[in-house]
Amino acid sequence: MSQKVISFHYTLTNPAGEVLDSSAGREPLAFLTGSEQIIPGLEKQLVGMNKGDKQTVKVPAAEAYGEHNPEMVGDVERSRFPADVSVGQMYATDPQGLSAIKVVAVTDTTVTVDGNHPLAGQELTFAVEITDLRDATAEEVAHGHVHDGHHHH
Ligand code: ZN
């Protein structure tokens, strides 16, 4: 199947109905299909839609940020953390801040941290509107990303 560029607005909510992210007030999000730029469970449903379609899409955890993995929860010596460590804090685990651990429990001697993605184990709901849909250009396919016309590297 030829690759497409799909642009869409979205509002992401968790099972409690809290808004986690939204493109409202920003440019629509544009992505190249088949290049793992958005979560697989969302892409799978967007590719079947047409320009102008509005839909509420539910994505199970396994097709979003994965199930919660208990093996990624573990205890670390408290001395390795700042003195004011507390439940709910996030710490980057790489210099770019691309992955992080969350403090889930603190005792006098240990800190329990959870390295799962914050959205792991959650079914996500996306209210989406397709604002544009077109065939990807050969150059976009070769580069593996969308050229939005504003700039190029
Ligand atoms: Zn490029």
Coordinates of C-alpha atoms and ligand atoms in Angstrom, one line a residue:
M1 CA 0.0 0.0 0.0
S2 CA 1.3 3.4 -0.9
Q3 CA 2.2 5.7 2.0
K4 CA 0.0 8.6 2.9
V5 CA 0.4 11.8 4.8
I6 CA -2.5 12.2 7.3
S7 CA -3.1 15.5 9.2
F8 CA -5.5 15.5 12.1
H9 CA -6.6 17.3 15.1
Y10 CA -7.0 15.3 18.3
T11 CA -7.9 15.4 21.9
L12 CA -6.5 12.6 24.0
T13 CA -8.3 11.6 27.2
N14 CA -7.6 8.8 29.7
P15 CA -10.3 6.4 31.1
A16 CA -11.1 8.9 33.9
G17 CA -12.0 11.5 31.2
E18 CA -9.1 13.7 31.9
V19 CA -7.6 15.5 28.9
L20 CA -3.9 14.5 28.6
D21 CA -3.1 16.2 25.3
S22 CA -4.7 18.1 22.5
S23 CA -3.9 19.8 19.3
A24 CA -6.5 22.4 19.8
G25 CA -5.1 25.9 19.1
R26 CA -2.1 24.4 17.3
E27 CA -1.4 23.1 13.8
P28 CA -2.9 19.7 13.1
L29 CA -0.5 16.8 13.7
A30 CA 0.8 15.4 10.4
F31 CA 2.4 12.0 10.1
L32 CA 3.6 9.6 7.4
T33 CA 1.8 6.3 7.5
G34 CA 3.8 3.1 7.9
S35 CA 6.7 4.8 9.7
E36 CA 5.8 4.3 13.4
Q37 CA 5.4 8.0 14.0
I38 CA 2.2 7.7 16.1
I39 CA 1.0 4.8 18.3
P40 CA 0.0 1.8 16.2
G41 CA -3.5 1.4 17.5
L42 CA -4.3 5.0 16.5
E43 CA -2.7 4.8 13.0
K44 CA -4.6 1.6 12.3
Q45 CA -7.9 3.4 12.7
L46 CA -6.9 6.7 11.1
V47 CA -5.9 5.1 7.8
G48 CA -9.4 4.0 7.2
M49 CA -10.9 7.5 7.5
N50 CA -11.5 10.2 5.0
K51 CA -10.7 13.9 5.0
G52 CA -13.3 15.7 7.2
D53 CA -14.2 12.6 9.2
K54 CA -14.6 13.1 12.9
Q55 CA -14.5 10.1 15.1
T56 CA -13.8 9.0 18.6
V57 CA -11.2 6.3 18.6
K58 CA -10.5 4.0 21.5
V59 CA -7.0 2.4 21.6
P60 CA -6.4 -0.5 24.1
A61 CA -3.2 -0.2 26.2
A62 CA -1.5 -3.0 24.2
E63 CA -1.7 -0.9 21.0
A64 CA -0.9 2.3 22.7
Y65 CA 2.0 2.5 25.2
G66 CA 1.8 -1.1 26.2
E67 CA 0.6 -3.0 29.2
H68 CA 2.0 -2.1 32.6
N69 CA 5.1 -4.3 33.1
P70 CA 5.7 -5.2 36.8
E71 CA 9.3 -6.1 36.0
M72 CA 10.0 -2.4 35.3
V73 CA 9.1 -1.6 38.9
G74 CA 11.9 -1.9 41.4
D75 CA 13.6 -0.7 44.6
V76 CA 16.6 1.6 44.6
E77 CA 18.7 2.7 47.6
R78 CA 17.3 5.9 48.9
S79 CA 20.8 7.4 49.2
R80 CA 20.9 7.6 45.4
F81 CA 18.1 10.1 45.4
P82 CA 17.9 13.7 46.7
A83 CA 16.8 14.1 50.3
D84 CA 13.5 15.5 49.3
V85 CA 12.5 12.6 47.1
S86 CA 8.7 12.0 47.2
V87 CA 6.0 10.0 45.6
G88 CA 5.0 11.2 42.1
Q89 CA 8.3 12.7 41.2
M90 CA 9.8 11.9 37.7
Y91 CA 13.5 11.5 37.1
A92 CA 15.0 11.3 33.6
T93 CA 17.1 8.2 33.1
D94 CA 19.0 9.4 30.0
P95 CA 20.6 12.8 29.2
Q96 CA 18.0 13.7 26.6
G97 CA 15.1 13.1 29.0
L98 CA 13.5 10.6 26.6
S99 CA 12.7 8.1 29.2
A100 CA 11.9 8.6 32.8
I101 CA 11.1 6.8 36.0
K102 CA 8.4 7.7 38.4
V103 CA 8.7 7.4 42.2
V104 CA 5.8 5.3 43.5
A105 CA 6.9 4.6 47.1
V106 CA 9.5 5.9 49.6
T107 CA 10.7 4.3 52.8
D108 CA 13.6 5.2 55.1
T109 CA 15.9 3.0 53.1
T110 CA 14.5 2.5 49.6
V111 CA 12.8 4.3 46.8
T112 CA 10.4 2.2 44.6
V113 CA 10.5 3.4 41.0
D114 CA 8.3 2.6 38.0
G115 CA 10.0 2.7 34.6
N116 CA 6.9 2.1 32.6
H117 CA 5.6 4.8 30.3
P118 CA 3.2 7.0 32.2
L119 CA 0.4 5.9 29.9
A120 CA 1.3 2.2 30.1
G121 CA -1.7 0.0 31.0
Q122 CA -4.2 2.7 30.0
E123 CA -6.9 2.6 27.3
L124 CA -6.6 5.9 25.5
T125 CA -9.5 7.7 23.8
F126 CA -8.8 10.1 20.9
A127 CA -11.4 12.4 19.5
V128 CA -10.0 13.0 16.0
E129 CA -10.8 15.0 13.0
I130 CA -9.0 14.4 9.7
T131 CA -8.0 17.7 8.3
D132 CA -6.0 16.5 5.3
L133 CA -5.1 13.3 3.6
R134 CA -2.8 12.9 0.6
D135 CA -0.3 10.6 -1.0
A136 CA 3.2 11.0 0.4
T137 CA 5.8 12.3 -2.1
A138 CA 8.7 10.0 -3.1
E139 CA 11.0 12.3 -1.2
E140 CA 8.9 12.0 2.0
V141 CA 8.9 8.2 1.7
A142 CA 12.7 8.2 1.2
H143 CA 13.2 10.5 4.2
G144 CA 10.7 8.7 6.4
H145 CA 9.0 11.9 7.5
V146 CA 6.5 14.6 6.4
H147 CA 7.7 17.7 4.6
D148 CA 5.3 20.4 5.7
G149 CA 6.5 23.0 3.2
H150 CA 7.8 25.4 5.9
H151 CA 11.4 24.2 6.0
H152 CA 13.7 21.5 5.2
H153 CA 16.8 20.1 6.9
Ligands
ZN1 ZN 13.2 15.3 4.8

